Amino acid sequence: MINYRTYLTEEEIPTHYYNLRADMSKKPAPLLNPATLKPMTAEELEGVFCSELVKQELDDETAFVEIPEEVREYYKTFRPSPLVRAYNLEKALGTPAAIYFKFEGNNTSGSHKLNSAAAQAYYAAKQGLKGVTTETGAGQWGTALSMACAHFGLDLKVFMVKTSYEQKPFRREVMKTYGAEVTASPSETTEVGRKILKEFPGTGGSLGCAISEAVEAAVTRDGYRYVLGSVLNQVLLHQSIIGLEAHKAFEKIGVSPDIIIGCTGGGSNLGGLIAPFMGEKLRGEKDYRIIGAEPASCPSFTRGKYLYDFCDTGKVCPLAKMYTLGNGFMPSPIHAGGLRFHGMSTILSELYDQGMMEAVAYEQTEVFEAAEIFAKAEGILPAPESSHAIKAAMDEALKCKETGEAKNILFGLSGTGFFDLIAYKQYNAGKMTDYIPTDEDLEAGLAFVPPQPVE
Amino acid sequence: MINYRTYLTEEEIPTHYYNLRADMSKKPAPLLNPATLKPMTAEELEGVFCSELVKQELDDETAFVEIPEEVREYYKTFRPSPLVRAYNLEKALGTPAAIYFKFEGNNTSGSHKLNSAAAQAYYAAKQGLKGVTTETGAGQWGTALSMACAHFGLDLKVFMVKTSYEQKPFRREVMKTYGAEVTASPSETTEVGRKILKEFPGTGGSLGCAISEAVEAAVTRDGYRYVLGSVLNQVLLHQSIIGLEAHKAFEKIGVSPDIIIGCTGGGSNLGGLIAPFMGEKLRGEKDYRIIGAEPASCPSFTRGKYLYDFCDTGKVCPLAKMYTLGNGFMPSPIHAGGLRFHGMSTILSELYDQGMMEAVAYEQTEVFEAAEIFAKAEGILPAPESSHAIKAAMDEALKCKETGEAKNILFGLSGTGFFDLIAYKQYNAGKMTDYIPTDEDLEAGLAFVPPQPVE
């Protein structure tokens, strides 16, 4: 019998990240400078990002990137993460399928975000920077980054969307405990913040505005750079450690997954989980069904267009070619805050466009229903984001029940729901509602997509 | 080099609990019936508790009690827990000491409480009961029990102290997600609740009152029994799995701890952690320094008296001989809610009286200072309760720094602080205060201790 939990040893923690782009014959489209519509150069990006991270962002060729010794040591304080056989969930569903999940929530940040935060903080410290700036919505990324910055001795300024800052004070306190300076955005501390406050006094802020403030705070300060927790190629590179560990754990137990499922907002979790498996698929060595699970309220893959668009609503970031609902799309206030992003990683977008992966969309009540079944069966209270993957895995397992197939299903349990209990409360009280954008909503979102470059 | 984290394999999870009482030549004093001042019989206890648990409660002789197969299987969903080498904390302190901690917080209940909840729910289900009742303050025990009851298919009625029910809604929602019925106490659902509400309309309730309601709800319902998460001998028996795993992990890495430290309120965590080590000490095979760390605001060991007293302020429970501040003692509203108990496990009380262990008391601001240093160094945000042990371990490590001794220090990290962020917020804002009872406070607490039986 296979163990409930399979751990690698600390010596087996991967020594290199895997860069999926190296195995893509058609590469993801480059970031463009919105003014010139020409590919962003390293020089342009280095004003905002750390040098090593810019290199990683633009490198489509190197397959394996060494994980610095200091980062590997830090990983040992929360990795390797377990590959878990969900025996109790299988029993609850009565499925012949074997369900596995890679659990990334067993660290204080509560999610996989710490994998990239560790690398980004390390490179910033190594470059001799004083600190970094970032934005955060609900706070998963901000929390992870505050932990990593505390470890590598970096100053951190977090711009937290004002409504979250006020309504979700707990992650804010975790960030403060780790020494981060947390500012409600929009704030009086930046020019763009003051401008927005003057124009819209009393606004609750937005992620787009927080990004603009964080970028301004980085570029106007000596020794600071801006860092970001999703969407970017560099982030998917760091997150490949999830998939690499899972791949090695499957080898240890002599199992190969048939279906691999991850939730996806900007793509950091899904892109990391699938990396080595997708690599094998691209190289024609193996075949896997790979599925991204997204919210029906913010359906970038399933209802978006593959276009160049701004990554942020504030339009300060470069253009990225991605499945997008348009930077003007206003996602509904669902509880899976980490999946409320109008676009998608350019790597995943290109792979989806090539037909290398599928996508499904779920409404939030059915996602919480799956979360509750999972919590009772497996003990772990899942994050609403991760519960999209749970729902997709359960659906596939139930299909196996119908057909009698004993497939091996792997899904990514990217995080825990300890900071999402307002959502669970709403669900428990039967007061949760669903939001599906109309075709008009989608048209309105795409209205702000800039003119497309000539290919 | 020793790994950061040492895990046993699932096959190495202990097959038996260890009953420390078997190795005590002078046994802990028996529970007494307050009416007759005679030892409680199994028959008297079985009206309230499950039969198998009564047997365990009264058994001072059997050294090893088999862990039922179903409980061991359930343990595999969250155990073995890691023994962690705190390299980064050692570095932060500049100590030659080696610091280890046994981390019990990596499950959804966030603490070691699940170890005993699992066993208690299993025995209740095996006895064919419909359900169990319990009380909870901040909610660690209630959460753990709701998880275990969901697993073993038992109904659960939790009486949650009203102020906690209203001010700390999050653990309540976790319990509800696991299917527990959570009632604010005092409630209209019990006679004692109605009486208290009539007498004190608008009261916020107390643990004593919640216990009384839970006991009444159990004894007045067919197929229900009452269960408790600390203090009792049976609870320490189940929690011995913490120490047994730690002991085996130390054997694996060829290390022996010199000092063993745990926080202590009712004693479930400390008693479980030290069990096999104390057994060796009692049998004269090995020597360890064993230290209980308690809050200065509720200093049962360091300022209490060794007397027979009621375990609850409602005086519905049997008398236990223990270090007590008196059932009339009103502990200050500190944030380490799990340590706010006027008494102490009878097993630990007897061992302390015999000079087999030491105790230290800390004020909460110095405890949170230690928690913050630990969180930054080791990544994990600790529970305020557990942070008492962190503080004691840091103090011992700093003594080693002075003397140059490279001692091996083990402490129990019994839980995480995800549900204690109001406390961290207060600490971060510099608004935390300390509470030390005056001698008059202690006298007032002891005024309610009943007449002592003649020995």
PDB file of C-alpha atoms in Angstrom, chain B residues 57-257:
ATOM      1  CA  GLU B  57      -8.803   7.160  33.165  1.00  0.00           C
ATOM      2  CA  LEU B  58      -8.636   4.780  36.114  1.00  0.00           C
ATOM      3  CA  ASP B  59      -5.846   2.475  34.883  1.00  0.00           C
ATOM      4  CA  ASP B  60      -2.621   3.319  36.744  1.00  0.00           C
ATOM      5  CA  GLU B  61      -0.907   0.021  35.904  1.00  0.00           C
ATOM      6  CA  THR B  62      -0.908  -0.785  32.174  1.00  0.00           C
ATOM      7  CA  ALA B  63       2.219   0.798  30.669  1.00  0.00           C
ATOM      8  CA  PHE B  64       1.339   0.376  26.995  1.00  0.00           C
ATOM      9  CA  VAL B  65      -2.168   0.738  25.617  1.00  0.00           C
ATOM     10  CA  GLU B  66      -2.684  -0.355  22.025  1.00  0.00           C
ATOM     11  CA  ILE B  67      -3.741   2.367  19.602  1.00  0.00           C
ATOM     12  CA  PRO B  68      -6.736   1.011  17.665  1.00  0.00           C
ATOM     13  CA  GLU B  69      -6.026   0.339  13.982  1.00  0.00           C
ATOM     14  CA  GLU B  70      -8.708   2.855  12.887  1.00  0.00           C
ATOM     15  CA  VAL B  71      -7.120   5.584  15.000  1.00  0.00           C
ATOM     16  CA  ARG B  72      -3.668   4.810  13.590  1.00  0.00           C
ATOM     17  CA  GLU B  73      -5.087   5.051  10.063  1.00  0.00           C
ATOM     18  CA  TYR B  74      -6.649   8.398  10.906  1.00  0.00           C
ATOM     19  CA  TYR B  75      -3.387   9.596  12.446  1.00  0.00           C
ATOM     20  CA  LYS B  76      -1.753   8.998   9.076  1.00  0.00           C
ATOM     21  CA  THR B  77      -3.782  11.868   7.638  1.00  0.00           C
ATOM     22  CA  PHE B  78      -1.842  14.316   9.832  1.00  0.00           C
ATOM     23  CA  ARG B  79       0.950  12.357  11.508  1.00  0.00           C
ATOM     24  CA  PRO B  80       3.826  11.639  11.981  1.00  0.00           C
ATOM     25  CA  SER B  81       4.549  15.243  12.880  1.00  0.00           C
ATOM     26  CA  PRO B  82       8.082  16.475  12.241  1.00  0.00           C
ATOM     27  CA  LEU B  83      10.893  16.907  14.738  1.00  0.00           C
ATOM     28  CA  VAL B  84      12.471  20.138  13.537  1.00  0.00           C
ATOM     29  CA  ARG B  85      16.016  21.370  14.065  1.00  0.00           C
ATOM     30  CA  ALA B  86      15.731  25.141  14.555  1.00  0.00           C
ATOM     31  CA  TYR B  87      18.969  26.053  12.771  1.00  0.00           C
ATOM     32  CA  ASN B  88      17.793  29.572  11.973  1.00  0.00           C
ATOM     33  CA  LEU B  89      16.725  30.262  15.547  1.00  0.00           C
ATOM     34  CA  GLU B  90      20.088  29.003  16.827  1.00  0.00           C
ATOM     35  CA  LYS B  91      21.785  31.374  14.384  1.00  0.00           C
ATOM     36  CA  ALA B  92      19.580  34.297  15.407  1.00  0.00           C
ATOM     37  CA  LEU B  93      20.457  33.692  19.073  1.00  0.00           C
ATOM     38  CA  GLY B  94      24.124  32.928  18.441  1.00  0.00           C
ATOM     39  CA  THR B  95      23.910  29.950  20.759  1.00  0.00           C
ATOM     40  CA  PRO B  96      26.073  26.797  20.764  1.00  0.00           C
ATOM     41  CA  ALA B  97      22.972  24.878  21.867  1.00  0.00           C
ATOM     42  CA  ALA B  98      21.084  22.686  19.407  1.00  0.00           C
ATOM     43  CA  ILE B  99      17.386  23.567  19.496  1.00  0.00           C
ATOM     44  CA  TYR B 100      14.746  21.083  18.356  1.00  0.00           C
ATOM     45  CA  PHE B 101      10.996  21.385  18.363  1.00  0.00           C
ATOM     46  CA  LYS B 102       8.248  18.850  17.842  1.00  0.00           C
ATOM     47  CA  PHE B 103       5.686  20.602  15.657  1.00  0.00           C
ATOM     48  CA  GLU B 104       2.061  19.618  16.263  1.00  0.00           C
ATOM     49  CA  GLY B 105       0.411  22.494  14.410  1.00  0.00           C
ATOM     50  CA  ASN B 106       0.337  21.121  10.855  1.00  0.00           C
ATOM     51  CA  ASN B 107      -3.272  20.037  10.838  1.00  0.00           C
ATOM     52  CA  THR B 108      -6.444  22.050  10.321  1.00  0.00           C
ATOM     53  CA  SER B 109      -7.256  22.226  14.038  1.00  0.00           C
ATOM     54  CA  GLY B 110      -3.857  23.902  14.358  1.00  0.00           C
ATOM     55  CA  SER B 111      -2.761  22.073  17.493  1.00  0.00           C
ATOM     56  CA  HIS B 112      -1.968  18.806  19.254  1.00  0.00           C
ATOM     57  CA  LYS B 113      -5.602  18.560  20.444  1.00  0.00           C
ATOM     58  CA  LEU B 114      -6.473  16.363  17.459  1.00  0.00           C
ATOM     59  CA  ASN B 115      -4.398  13.482  18.901  1.00  0.00           C
ATOM     60  CA  SER B 116      -6.807  12.948  21.780  1.00  0.00           C
ATOM     61  CA  ALA B 117      -9.910  14.014  19.843  1.00  0.00           C
ATOM     62  CA  ALA B 118      -9.190  11.157  17.407  1.00  0.00           C
ATOM     63  CA  ALA B 119      -9.029   8.563  20.156  1.00  0.00           C
ATOM     64  CA  GLN B 120     -12.022   9.887  22.058  1.00  0.00           C
ATOM     65  CA  ALA B 121     -14.244  10.082  18.958  1.00  0.00           C
ATOM     66  CA  TYR B 122     -13.187   6.581  17.943  1.00  0.00           C
ATOM     67  CA  TYR B 123     -14.049   5.040  21.330  1.00  0.00           C
ATOM     68  CA  ALA B 124     -17.383   6.866  21.404  1.00  0.00           C
ATOM     69  CA  ALA B 125     -18.263   5.595  17.922  1.00  0.00           C
ATOM     70  CA  LYS B 126     -17.117   2.079  18.810  1.00  0.00           C
ATOM     71  CA  GLN B 127     -19.391   2.114  21.846  1.00  0.00           C
ATOM     72  CA  GLY B 128     -22.249   2.731  19.428  1.00  0.00           C
ATOM     73  CA  LEU B 129     -22.964   6.244  20.678  1.00  0.00           C
ATOM     74  CA  LYS B 130     -24.816   8.730  18.508  1.00  0.00           C
ATOM     75  CA  GLY B 131     -22.695  11.646  19.520  1.00  0.00           C
ATOM     76  CA  VAL B 132     -20.683  13.547  22.081  1.00  0.00           C
ATOM     77  CA  THR B 133     -20.852  16.959  23.711  1.00  0.00           C
ATOM     78  CA  THR B 134     -18.075  19.252  24.798  1.00  0.00           C
ATOM     79  CA  GLU B 135     -17.280  22.833  25.647  1.00  0.00           C
ATOM     80  CA  THR B 136     -14.739  25.087  24.013  1.00  0.00           C
ATOM     81  CA  GLY B 137     -13.311  28.488  24.804  1.00  0.00           C
ATOM     82  CA  ALA B 138     -11.244  29.941  21.976  1.00  0.00           C
ATOM     83  CA  GLY B 139     -11.995  26.812  19.988  1.00  0.00           C
ATOM     84  CA  GLN B 140      -8.839  24.695  19.518  1.00  0.00           C
ATOM     85  CA  TRP B 141     -10.349  21.668  21.206  1.00  0.00           C
ATOM     86  CA  GLY B 142     -13.759  22.146  19.605  1.00  0.00           C
ATOM     87  CA  THR B 143     -12.185  22.355  16.161  1.00  0.00           C
ATOM     88  CA  ALA B 144     -10.104  19.239  16.692  1.00  0.00           C
ATOM     89  CA  LEU B 145     -13.088  17.307  17.992  1.00  0.00           C
ATOM     90  CA  SER B 146     -15.298  18.414  15.102  1.00  0.00           C
ATOM     91  CA  MET B 147     -12.723  17.028  12.659  1.00  0.00           C
ATOM     92  CA  ALA B 148     -12.474  13.714  14.502  1.00  0.00           C
ATOM     93  CA  CYS B 149     -16.264  13.388  14.818  1.00  0.00           C
ATOM     94  CA  ALA B 150     -16.684  14.052  11.084  1.00  0.00           C
ATOM     95  CA  HIS B 151     -14.191  11.264  10.409  1.00  0.00           C
ATOM     96  CA  PHE B 152     -15.764   8.702  12.736  1.00  0.00           C
ATOM     97  CA  GLY B 153     -19.355   9.626  11.873  1.00  0.00           C
ATOM     98  CA  LEU B 154     -20.407  11.064  15.240  1.00  0.00           C
ATOM     99  CA  ASP B 155     -22.754  13.902  15.999  1.00  0.00           C
ATOM    100  CA  LEU B 156     -21.100  16.715  17.971  1.00  0.00           C
ATOM    101  CA  LYS B 157     -22.642  19.447  20.109  1.00  0.00           C
ATOM    102  CA  VAL B 158     -20.183  22.148  21.136  1.00  0.00           C
ATOM    103  CA  PHE B 159     -20.983  24.721  23.801  1.00  0.00           C
ATOM    104  CA  MET B 160     -18.784  27.691  23.009  1.00  0.00           C
ATOM    105  CA  VAL B 161     -18.299  30.457  25.556  1.00  0.00           C
ATOM    106  CA  LYS B 162     -20.558  33.265  24.306  1.00  0.00           C
ATOM    107  CA  THR B 163     -17.921  36.001  24.211  1.00  0.00           C
ATOM    108  CA  SER B 164     -15.686  33.748  22.096  1.00  0.00           C
ATOM    109  CA  TYR B 165     -18.649  32.719  19.946  1.00  0.00           C
ATOM    110  CA  GLU B 166     -19.297  36.353  19.130  1.00  0.00           C
ATOM    111  CA  GLN B 167     -15.757  37.759  19.061  1.00  0.00           C
ATOM    112  CA  LYS B 168     -13.991  34.815  17.433  1.00  0.00           C
ATOM    113  CA  PRO B 169     -16.366  33.654  14.727  1.00  0.00           C
ATOM    114  CA  PHE B 170     -13.706  31.941  12.617  1.00  0.00           C
ATOM    115  CA  ARG B 171     -13.072  28.775  14.577  1.00  0.00           C
ATOM    116  CA  ARG B 172     -16.832  28.496  14.942  1.00  0.00           C
ATOM    117  CA  GLU B 173     -17.114  28.386  11.155  1.00  0.00           C
ATOM    118  CA  VAL B 174     -14.430  25.708  10.906  1.00  0.00           C
ATOM    119  CA  MET B 175     -16.405  23.606  13.391  1.00  0.00           C
ATOM    120  CA  LYS B 176     -19.595  24.143  11.387  1.00  0.00           C
ATOM    121  CA  THR B 177     -17.802  23.187   8.178  1.00  0.00           C
ATOM    122  CA  TYR B 178     -16.980  19.876   9.841  1.00  0.00           C
ATOM    123  CA  GLY B 179     -20.645  19.438  10.732  1.00  0.00           C
ATOM    124  CA  ALA B 180     -20.624  20.316  14.447  1.00  0.00           C
ATOM    125  CA  GLU B 181     -23.566  22.079  16.074  1.00  0.00           C
ATOM    126  CA  VAL B 182     -22.115  25.092  17.870  1.00  0.00           C
ATOM    127  CA  THR B 183     -24.204  26.800  20.558  1.00  0.00           C
ATOM    128  CA  ALA B 184     -23.284  30.003  22.356  1.00  0.00           C
ATOM    129  CA  SER B 185     -23.133  29.350  26.102  1.00  0.00           C
ATOM    130  CA  PRO B 186     -25.075  30.069  28.256  1.00  0.00           C
ATOM    131  CA  SER B 187     -27.971  28.955  26.068  1.00  0.00           C
ATOM    132  CA  GLU B 188     -31.691  28.299  26.347  1.00  0.00           C
ATOM    133  CA  THR B 189     -31.088  24.645  25.387  1.00  0.00           C
ATOM    134  CA  THR B 190     -30.172  23.413  28.889  1.00  0.00           C
ATOM    135  CA  GLU B 191     -31.640  23.839  32.332  1.00  0.00           C
ATOM    136  CA  VAL B 192     -28.404  25.172  33.766  1.00  0.00           C
ATOM    137  CA  GLY B 193     -28.100  27.572  30.822  1.00  0.00           C
ATOM    138  CA  ARG B 194     -31.628  28.895  31.302  1.00  0.00           C
ATOM    139  CA  LYS B 195     -31.005  29.316  35.026  1.00  0.00           C
ATOM    140  CA  ILE B 196     -27.811  31.285  34.454  1.00  0.00           C
ATOM    141  CA  LEU B 197     -29.458  33.446  31.789  1.00  0.00           C
ATOM    142  CA  LYS B 198     -32.302  34.250  34.147  1.00  0.00           C
ATOM    143  CA  GLU B 199     -29.886  35.126  36.917  1.00  0.00           C
ATOM    144  CA  PHE B 200     -27.399  37.028  34.758  1.00  0.00           C
ATOM    145  CA  PRO B 201     -29.153  38.251  31.623  1.00  0.00           C
ATOM    146  CA  GLY B 202     -26.646  39.382  29.029  1.00  0.00           C
ATOM    147  CA  THR B 203     -23.715  37.449  30.509  1.00  0.00           C
ATOM    148  CA  GLY B 204     -20.846  36.551  28.158  1.00  0.00           C
ATOM    149  CA  GLY B 205     -20.571  33.106  29.688  1.00  0.00           C
ATOM    150  CA  SER B 206     -17.586  31.224  31.057  1.00  0.00           C
ATOM    151  CA  LEU B 207     -15.802  27.926  30.534  1.00  0.00           C
ATOM    152  CA  GLY B 208     -17.272  26.674  33.795  1.00  0.00           C
ATOM    153  CA  CYS B 209     -20.782  27.360  32.578  1.00  0.00           C
ATOM    154  CA  ALA B 210     -20.095  25.799  29.164  1.00  0.00           C
ATOM    155  CA  ILE B 211     -18.819  22.632  30.882  1.00  0.00           C
ATOM    156  CA  SER B 212     -21.982  22.435  32.952  1.00  0.00           C
ATOM    157  CA  GLU B 213     -24.150  22.796  29.839  1.00  0.00           C
ATOM    158  CA  ALA B 214     -22.141  20.218  27.888  1.00  0.00           C
ATOM    159  CA  VAL B 215     -22.345  17.694  30.732  1.00  0.00           C
ATOM    160  CA  GLU B 216     -26.102  18.251  31.059  1.00  0.00           C
ATOM    161  CA  ALA B 217     -26.582  17.916  27.294  1.00  0.00           C
ATOM    162  CA  ALA B 218     -24.732  14.583  27.413  1.00  0.00           C
ATOM    163  CA  VAL B 219     -26.418  12.990  30.408  1.00  0.00           C
ATOM    164  CA  THR B 220     -29.947  14.035  29.393  1.00  0.00           C
ATOM    165  CA  ARG B 221     -29.676  12.586  25.881  1.00  0.00           C
ATOM    166  CA  ASP B 222     -29.765   8.945  24.869  1.00  0.00           C
ATOM    167  CA  GLY B 223     -26.579   7.834  23.175  1.00  0.00           C
ATOM    168  CA  TYR B 224     -24.455  10.834  24.128  1.00  0.00           C
ATOM    169  CA  ARG B 225     -21.425  11.227  26.359  1.00  0.00           C
ATOM    170  CA  TYR B 226     -19.282  14.160  27.391  1.00  0.00           C
ATOM    171  CA  VAL B 227     -15.636  14.482  26.284  1.00  0.00           C
ATOM    172  CA  LEU B 228     -12.845  16.783  27.474  1.00  0.00           C
ATOM    173  CA  GLY B 229      -9.613  17.917  25.815  1.00  0.00           C
ATOM    174  CA  SER B 230      -7.157  18.352  28.687  1.00  0.00           C
ATOM    175  CA  VAL B 231      -6.388  17.716  32.362  1.00  0.00           C
ATOM    176  CA  LEU B 232      -7.650  14.099  32.417  1.00  0.00           C
ATOM    177  CA  ASN B 233      -5.319  11.095  32.596  1.00  0.00           C
ATOM    178  CA  GLN B 234      -6.823   9.634  29.405  1.00  0.00           C
ATOM    179  CA  VAL B 235      -5.933  12.806  27.505  1.00  0.00           C
ATOM    180  CA  LEU B 236      -2.294  12.643  28.611  1.00  0.00           C
ATOM    181  CA  LEU B 237      -2.281   8.981  27.598  1.00  0.00           C
ATOM    182  CA  HIS B 238      -3.379   9.823  24.028  1.00  0.00           C
ATOM    183  CA  GLN B 239      -1.018  12.780  23.836  1.00  0.00           C
ATOM    184  CA  SER B 240       1.918  10.506  24.686  1.00  0.00           C
ATOM    185  CA  ILE B 241       2.129   9.940  20.932  1.00  0.00           C
ATOM    186  CA  ILE B 242       3.877  13.326  20.707  1.00  0.00           C
ATOM    187  CA  GLY B 243       6.683  12.236  23.010  1.00  0.00           C
ATOM    188  CA  LEU B 244       6.884   8.716  21.611  1.00  0.00           C
ATOM    189  CA  GLU B 245       7.379  10.037  18.089  1.00  0.00           C
ATOM    190  CA  ALA B 246       9.912  12.596  19.292  1.00  0.00           C
ATOM    191  CA  HIS B 247      11.813   9.932  21.200  1.00  0.00           C
ATOM    192  CA  LYS B 248      11.981   7.673  18.143  1.00  0.00           C
ATOM    193  CA  ALA B 249      13.045  10.559  15.901  1.00  0.00           C
ATOM    194  CA  PHE B 250      15.900  11.423  18.297  1.00  0.00           C
ATOM    195  CA  GLU B 251      17.017   7.796  18.173  1.00  0.00           C
ATOM    196  CA  LYS B 252      17.026   7.985  14.386  1.00  0.00           C
ATOM    197  CA  ILE B 253      19.361  10.974  14.358  1.00  0.00           C
ATOM    198  CA  GLY B 254      21.453   9.709  17.263  1.00  0.00           C
ATOM    199  CA  VAL B 255      20.772  12.641  19.553  1.00  0.00           C
ATOM    200  CA  SER B 256      19.476  12.770  23.119  1.00  0.00           C
ATOM    201  CA  PRO B 257      17.829  15.908  24.487  1.00  0.00           C
TER     202      PRO B 257
END
